Structure formats: structure tokens, C-alpha cells
PDB file of C-alpha atoms in Angstrom:
ATOM      1  CA  UNK A 285      95.597 109.457 135.060  1.00  0.00           C
ATOM      2  CA  UNK A 286      94.358 112.794 136.377  1.00  0.00           C
ATOM      3  CA  UNK A 287      90.817 113.947 135.694  1.00  0.00           C
ATOM      4  CA  UNK A 288      87.693 115.492 137.122  1.00  0.00           C
ATOM      5  CA  UNK A 289      84.672 113.629 138.369  1.00  0.00           C
ATOM      6  CA  UNK A 290      82.071 113.327 135.594  1.00  0.00           C
ATOM      7  CA  UNK A 291      84.590 113.587 132.721  1.00  0.00           C
ATOM      8  CA  UNK A 292      84.627 109.781 132.447  1.00  0.00           C
ATOM      9  CA  UNK A 293      88.286 109.249 133.357  1.00  0.00           C
ATOM     10  CA  UNK A 294      87.650 106.709 136.127  1.00  0.00           C
ATOM     11  CA  UNK A 295      85.192 104.692 134.030  1.00  0.00           C
ATOM     12  CA  UNK A 296      87.550 104.641 131.043  1.00  0.00           C
ATOM     13  CA  UNK A 297      90.421 103.468 133.206  1.00  0.00           C
ATOM     14  CA  UNK A 298      88.329 100.681 134.707  1.00  0.00           C
ATOM     15  CA  UNK A 299      87.613  99.601 131.124  1.00  0.00           C
ATOM     16  CA  UNK A 300      91.320  99.869 130.265  1.00  0.00           C
ATOM     17  CA  UNK A 301      92.216  97.510 133.129  1.00  0.00           C
ATOM     18  CA  UNK A 302      89.713  94.962 131.812  1.00  0.00           C
ATOM     19  CA  UNK A 303      91.021  95.305 128.260  1.00  0.00           C
ATOM     20  CA  UNK A 304      94.637  94.920 129.379  1.00  0.00           C
ATOM     21  CA  UNK A 305      93.788  91.849 131.439  1.00  0.00           C
ATOM     22  CA  UNK A 306      91.571  90.167 128.864  1.00  0.00           C
ATOM     23  CA  UNK A 307      93.071  91.230 125.534  1.00  0.00           C
ATOM     24  CA  UNK A 308      96.765  91.557 126.383  1.00  0.00           C
ATOM     25  CA  UNK A 309      96.796  88.638 128.817  1.00  0.00           C
ATOM     26  CA  UNK A 310      98.572  90.746 131.395  1.00  0.00           C
ATOM     27  CA  UNK A 311      98.060  90.971 135.111  1.00  0.00           C
ATOM     28  CA  UNK A 312      96.466  94.318 135.857  1.00  0.00           C
ATOM     29  CA  UNK A 313      95.626  96.400 138.889  1.00  0.00           C
ATOM     30  CA  UNK A 314      93.672  99.629 139.202  1.00  0.00           C
ATOM     31  CA  UNK A 315      93.185 101.864 142.201  1.00  0.00           C
ATOM     32  CA  UNK A 316      91.036 104.984 142.037  1.00  0.00           C
ATOM     33  CA  UNK A 317      91.046 108.043 144.279  1.00  0.00           C
ATOM     34  CA  UNK A 318      88.213 110.530 144.180  1.00  0.00           C
ATOM     35  CA  UNK A 319      86.072 112.686 146.443  1.00  0.00           C
ATOM     36  CA  UNK A 320      82.754 111.297 147.647  1.00  0.00           C
ATOM     37  CA  UNK A 321      80.887 114.052 145.769  1.00  0.00           C
ATOM     38  CA  UNK A 322      82.905 112.994 142.679  1.00  0.00           C
ATOM     39  CA  UNK A 323      81.318 115.318 140.114  1.00  0.00           C
ATOM     40  CA  UNK A 324      83.746 118.181 139.522  1.00  0.00           C
ATOM     41  CA  UNK A 325      86.329 116.987 142.051  1.00  0.00           C
ATOM     42  CA  UNK A 326      89.811 115.731 141.162  1.00  0.00           C
ATOM     43  CA  UNK A 327      90.144 112.031 140.370  1.00  0.00           C
ATOM     44  CA  UNK A 328      93.301 109.976 140.040  1.00  0.00           C
ATOM     45  CA  UNK A 329      93.485 106.543 138.508  1.00  0.00           C
ATOM     46  CA  UNK A 330      96.530 104.422 139.350  1.00  0.00           C
ATOM     47  CA  UNK A 331      97.004 101.578 136.841  1.00  0.00           C
ATOM     48  CA  UNK A 332      99.622  98.856 136.905  1.00  0.00           C
ATOM     49  CA  UNK A 333     100.045  95.972 134.521  1.00  0.00           C
ATOM     50  CA  UNK A 334     102.686  93.427 133.655  1.00  0.00           C
ATOM     51  CA  UNK A 335     103.382  89.784 132.874  1.00  0.00           C
ATOM     52  CA  UNK A 336     103.402  88.622 136.531  1.00  0.00           C
ATOM     53  CA  UNK A 337     100.900  89.005 139.382  1.00  0.00           C
ATOM     54  CA  UNK A 338     101.136  92.422 140.993  1.00  0.00           C
ATOM     55  CA  UNK A 339     102.005  92.575 144.678  1.00  0.00           C
ATOM     56  CA  UNK A 340     102.670  96.306 144.876  1.00  0.00           C
ATOM     57  CA  UNK A 341     100.929  98.950 146.971  1.00  0.00           C
ATOM     58  CA  UNK A 342      97.942 100.533 145.292  1.00  0.00           C
ATOM     59  CA  UNK A 343      99.182 104.063 144.606  1.00  0.00           C
ATOM     60  CA  UNK A 344     101.660 104.447 141.759  1.00  0.00           C
ATOM     61  CA  UNK A 345     104.632 106.537 142.821  1.00  0.00           C
ATOM     62  CA  UNK A 346     106.848 105.867 139.757  1.00  0.00           C
ATOM     63  CA  UNK A 347     104.910 106.131 136.494  1.00  0.00           C
ATOM     64  CA  UNK A 348     106.061 105.525 132.937  1.00  0.00           C
ATOM     65  CA  UNK A 349     102.825 107.037 131.612  1.00  0.00           C
ATOM     66  CA  UNK A 350     100.976 110.067 133.006  1.00  0.00           C
ATOM     67  CA  UNK A 351      97.807 111.525 131.530  1.00  0.00           C
ATOM     68  CA  UNK A 352      95.932 114.668 132.464  1.00  0.00           C
ATOM     69  CA  UNK A 353      92.448 115.126 131.034  1.00  0.00           C
ATOM     70  CA  UNK A 354      91.970 118.642 132.456  1.00  0.00           C
ATOM     71  CA  UNK A 355      94.518 121.332 131.509  1.00  0.00           C
ATOM     72  CA  UNK A 356      93.511 123.472 134.504  1.00  0.00           C
ATOM     73  CA  UNK A 357      94.882 120.834 136.901  1.00  0.00           C
ATOM     74  CA  UNK A 358      98.413 121.814 135.866  1.00  0.00           C
ATOM     75  CA  UNK A 359      97.940 125.128 137.668  1.00  0.00           C
ATOM     76  CA  UNK A 360      97.132 123.622 141.062  1.00  0.00           C
ATOM     77  CA  UNK A 361      98.544 120.088 141.234  1.00  0.00           C
ATOM     78  CA  UNK A 362     101.905 118.494 140.532  1.00  0.00           C
ATOM     79  CA  UNK A 363     100.552 115.996 138.013  1.00  0.00           C
ATOM     80  CA  UNK A 364     104.073 115.025 136.944  1.00  0.00           C
ATOM     81  CA  UNK A 365     105.447 114.247 140.414  1.00  0.00           C
ATOM     82  CA  UNK A 366     105.345 110.481 139.839  1.00  0.00           C
ATOM     83  CA  UNK A 367     106.615 110.615 136.238  1.00  0.00           C
ATOM     84  CA  UNK A 368     109.783 108.604 135.739  1.00  0.00           C
ATOM     85  CA  UNK A 369     112.565 110.037 133.571  1.00  0.00           C
ATOM     86  CA  UNK A 370     111.641 109.415 129.933  1.00  0.00           C
ATOM     87  CA  UNK A 371     107.959 108.780 130.742  1.00  0.00           C
ATOM     88  CA  UNK A 372     105.146 109.602 128.342  1.00  0.00           C
ATOM     89  CA  UNK A 373     102.893 112.539 129.251  1.00  0.00           C
ATOM     90  CA  UNK A 374      99.506 112.794 127.520  1.00  0.00           C
ATOM     91  CA  UNK A 375      97.742 116.123 127.975  1.00  0.00           C
ATOM     92  CA  UNK A 376      94.265 117.224 126.977  1.00  0.00           C
ATOM     93  CA  UNK A 377      94.566 120.887 126.119  1.00  0.00           C
ATOM     94  CA  UNK A 378      93.129 123.460 123.742  1.00  0.00           C
ATOM     95  CA  UNK A 379      96.601 124.333 122.394  1.00  0.00           C
ATOM     96  CA  UNK A 380      98.337 122.567 119.549  1.00  0.00           C
ATOM     97  CA  UNK A 381     101.894 121.213 119.645  1.00  0.00           C
ATOM     98  CA  UNK A 382     103.390 124.429 118.307  1.00  0.00           C
ATOM     99  CA  UNK A 383     101.834 126.655 120.985  1.00  0.00           C
ATOM    100  CA  UNK A 384     101.296 124.485 124.087  1.00  0.00           C
ATOM    101  CA  UNK A 385     104.721 125.175 125.592  1.00  0.00           C
ATOM    102  CA  UNK A 386     104.037 128.881 126.139  1.00  0.00           C
ATOM    103  CA  UNK A 387     100.826 128.036 128.039  1.00  0.00           C
ATOM    104  CA  UNK A 388     102.318 125.458 130.409  1.00  0.00           C
ATOM    105  CA  UNK A 389     103.118 126.615 133.950  1.00  0.00           C
ATOM    106  CA  UNK A 390     106.867 127.128 134.422  1.00  0.00           C
ATOM    107  CA  UNK A 391     107.074 124.284 136.976  1.00  0.00           C
ATOM    108  CA  UNK A 392     105.551 121.884 134.433  1.00  0.00           C
ATOM    109  CA  UNK A 393     108.020 123.025 131.755  1.00  0.00           C
ATOM    110  CA  UNK A 394     110.899 122.428 134.159  1.00  0.00           C
ATOM    111  CA  UNK A 395     109.694 118.920 135.043  1.00  0.00           C
ATOM    112  CA  UNK A 396     109.264 118.043 131.373  1.00  0.00           C
ATOM    113  CA  UNK A 397     112.821 119.141 130.635  1.00  0.00           C
ATOM    114  CA  UNK A 398     114.409 117.674 133.765  1.00  0.00           C
ATOM    115  CA  UNK A 399     112.727 114.296 133.314  1.00  0.00           C
ATOM    116  CA  UNK A 400     113.017 114.354 129.487  1.00  0.00           C
ATOM    117  CA  UNK A 401     109.351 113.446 129.145  1.00  0.00           C
ATOM    118  CA  UNK A 402     107.751 112.528 125.835  1.00  0.00           C
ATOM    119  CA  UNK A 403     104.812 114.950 125.587  1.00  0.00           C
ATOM    120  CA  UNK A 404     101.686 114.411 123.490  1.00  0.00           C
ATOM    121  CA  UNK A 405      98.758 116.828 123.345  1.00  0.00           C
ATOM    122  CA  UNK A 406      95.225 116.443 122.052  1.00  0.00           C
ATOM    123  CA  UNK A 407      92.235 118.722 122.250  1.00  0.00           C
ATOM    124  CA  UNK A 408      90.080 115.905 123.612  1.00  0.00           C
ATOM    125  CA  UNK A 409      87.262 118.293 124.483  1.00  0.00           C
ATOM    126  CA  UNK A 410      86.996 119.411 120.854  1.00  0.00           C
ATOM    127  CA  UNK A 411      87.150 115.823 119.587  1.00  0.00           C
ATOM    128  CA  UNK A 412      84.480 114.724 122.085  1.00  0.00           C
ATOM    129  CA  UNK A 413      82.266 117.731 121.326  1.00  0.00           C
ATOM    130  CA  UNK A 414      82.510 117.172 117.554  1.00  0.00           C
ATOM    131  CA  UNK A 415      81.587 113.501 118.087  1.00  0.00           C
ATOM    132  CA  UNK A 416      78.473 114.622 119.988  1.00  0.00           C
ATOM    133  CA  UNK A 417      79.705 113.593 123.449  1.00  0.00           C
ATOM    134  CA  UNK A 418      79.775 116.998 125.125  1.00  0.00           C
ATOM    135  CA  UNK A 419      82.583 117.280 127.672  1.00  0.00           C
ATOM    136  CA  UNK A 420      83.101 113.558 128.234  1.00  0.00           C
ATOM    137  CA  UNK A 421      86.692 113.135 127.129  1.00  0.00           C
ATOM    138  CA  UNK A 422      87.131 109.607 128.476  1.00  0.00           C
ATOM    139  CA  UNK A 423      86.847 107.727 125.187  1.00  0.00           C
ATOM    140  CA  UNK A 424      89.270 110.090 123.454  1.00  0.00           C
ATOM    141  CA  UNK A 425      91.880 109.897 126.218  1.00  0.00           C
ATOM    142  CA  UNK A 426      91.536 106.108 126.527  1.00  0.00           C
ATOM    143  CA  UNK A 427      92.135 105.727 122.799  1.00  0.00           C
ATOM    144  CA  UNK A 428      95.232 107.927 123.002  1.00  0.00           C
ATOM    145  CA  UNK A 429      96.553 105.900 125.953  1.00  0.00           C
ATOM    146  CA  UNK A 430      96.317 102.654 124.000  1.00  0.00           C
ATOM    147  CA  UNK A 431      97.829 104.271 120.895  1.00  0.00           C
ATOM    148  CA  UNK A 432     100.817 105.582 122.860  1.00  0.00           C
ATOM    149  CA  UNK A 433     101.394 102.896 125.493  1.00  0.00           C
ATOM    150  CA  UNK A 434     101.848 100.009 123.075  1.00  0.00           C
ATOM    151  CA  UNK A 435     100.102  97.527 125.377  1.00  0.00           C
ATOM    152  CA  UNK A 436      98.349  95.971 122.381  1.00  0.00           C
ATOM    153  CA  UNK A 437      98.763  96.234 118.620  1.00  0.00           C
ATOM    154  CA  UNK A 438      96.753  99.313 117.511  1.00  0.00           C
ATOM    155  CA  UNK A 439      94.073  97.411 115.564  1.00  0.00           C
ATOM    156  CA  UNK A 440      93.496  94.990 118.443  1.00  0.00           C
ATOM    157  CA  UNK A 441      93.328  97.845 120.976  1.00  0.00           C
ATOM    158  CA  UNK A 442      90.804  99.825 118.901  1.00  0.00           C
ATOM    159  CA  UNK A 443      88.618  96.753 118.377  1.00  0.00           C
ATOM    160  CA  UNK A 444      88.718  96.029 122.129  1.00  0.00           C
ATOM    161  CA  UNK A 445      87.817  99.639 122.981  1.00  0.00           C
ATOM    162  CA  UNK A 446      84.882  99.548 120.564  1.00  0.00           C
ATOM    163  CA  UNK A 447      83.632  96.234 122.013  1.00  0.00           C
ATOM    164  CA  UNK A 448      83.880  97.724 125.521  1.00  0.00           C
ATOM    165  CA  UNK A 449      81.879 100.745 124.330  1.00  0.00           C
ATOM    166  CA  UNK A 450      79.161  98.487 122.917  1.00  0.00           C
ATOM    167  CA  UNK A 451      78.991  96.572 126.189  1.00  0.00           C
ATOM    168  CA  UNK A 452      78.996  99.678 128.398  1.00  0.00           C
ATOM    169  CA  UNK A 453      76.689 101.914 126.357  1.00  0.00           C
ATOM    170  CA  UNK A 454      74.658  99.502 124.218  1.00  0.00           C
ATOM    171  CA  UNK A 455      71.582  99.756 126.424  1.00  0.00           C
ATOM    172  CA  UNK A 456      71.609 103.546 125.944  1.00  0.00           C
ATOM    173  CA  UNK A 457      71.046 103.124 122.235  1.00  0.00           C
ATOM    174  CA  UNK A 458      72.844 102.890 118.939  1.00  0.00           C
ATOM    175  CA  UNK A 459      73.336 106.672 118.720  1.00  0.00           C
ATOM    176  CA  UNK A 460      75.408 106.720 121.931  1.00  0.00           C
ATOM    177  CA  UNK A 461      77.531 103.805 120.714  1.00  0.00           C
ATOM    178  CA  UNK A 462      77.993 105.485 117.325  1.00  0.00           C
ATOM    179  CA  UNK A 463      79.116 108.764 118.947  1.00  0.00           C
ATOM    180  CA  UNK A 464      81.676 106.936 121.104  1.00  0.00           C
ATOM    181  CA  UNK A 465      82.980 104.998 118.093  1.00  0.00           C
ATOM    182  CA  UNK A 466      83.291 108.304 116.205  1.00  0.00           C
ATOM    183  CA  UNK A 467      85.309 109.738 119.114  1.00  0.00           C
ATOM    184  CA  UNK A 468      87.679 106.738 118.981  1.00  0.00           C
ATOM    185  CA  UNK A 469      88.216 107.183 115.244  1.00  0.00           C
ATOM    186  CA  UNK A 470      88.669 110.961 115.535  1.00  0.00           C
ATOM    187  CA  UNK A 471      91.142 110.604 118.421  1.00  0.00           C
ATOM    188  CA  UNK A 472      93.474 108.580 116.250  1.00  0.00           C
TER     189      UNK A 472
END
């Protein structure tokens, strides 16, 4: 999962690891790479999960799911380098499915075709903004991950995400929880 510090990607992925471990009964591992200044710098979240304990190195070098929460990262980083053939690619972008292709860098188009990736796009910034969350796209992207990855049945995943939101943001007030719940519902 590629993101920028302060967009909530790392926090959402830490929550996802907990949900996968607790709700899906799977062994899960997360490793996070980010700059010490964090805010505005590139972050990468490496998540692994499966039925058996994980004894692999931390960084994922062969991914079946890649997400990018910042469209601009496609211009300067090879976000698809670790994508396995046939992997799912989730992209936050301001372009809809019918127009996104013409805005992707040529190298990204070539990787999508060569690796026969399944590509899904969402304007997570718009969804977050309309839910009153500003530029924090984490809840939207996390919801999309669970909807696409099939780790849990959709209803169970959404309920788990909403419980995690209540636990994480409950002390900030009901309005914050309500906005995050609205972002989950709108993302679907």
C-alpha cells in the first residue's frame, strides 16, 4: 500500500492487520516504511496474511494486491514493481474508469498490460471530502481493500471496520465516528 504521510494509510493498514487477525482468524504481519518526518513523505505498508504463521522477511516483493492512495506517486515511483501477474491494483485517482487510462504514465500502462492486472479506481479524495474528512483517504481505501481482497465476507468486514473506527476515533466524538462511517458507506 503506497501513500503519503498524514493521509492515514499507515494507520488504516495497522487496523487492517488487526481485523484480519481477529476477525478472519488468519496469521497476519505488517511492516511499515516511512520517513521520520512522515507528514507528506512517501509511506509503504507491507501486509501479509495467511492460515499459517508467517516466517517471511518483512518487505513484500511479490504482491497479489497493490494499492496507491496518491495518484501523483505513479509519476515518480514504480508502485507496481512487486505486483504479481494477475494481481489486483487499487488506485485513488480523480479520473473515472472510462478516462483513467489516458492519464496513466506509459510505464504504468505497460505494467498493467504485461502483468494482466485487475485495476480498480476510486476518487477516494472526493468520497472523503464529501464525508467531511478532508484529505484523509484511509477509511475509503481500507474499505475498498476489504471489498476487493475477499479476506472476509463483505458484511463482516464492514462491521469490523466500523467497530475499529469507533475504537480508534470514539474519544474524538460522535461526529468524527459518524463521518468515518459515512466514508465507509460511500466507498462501497
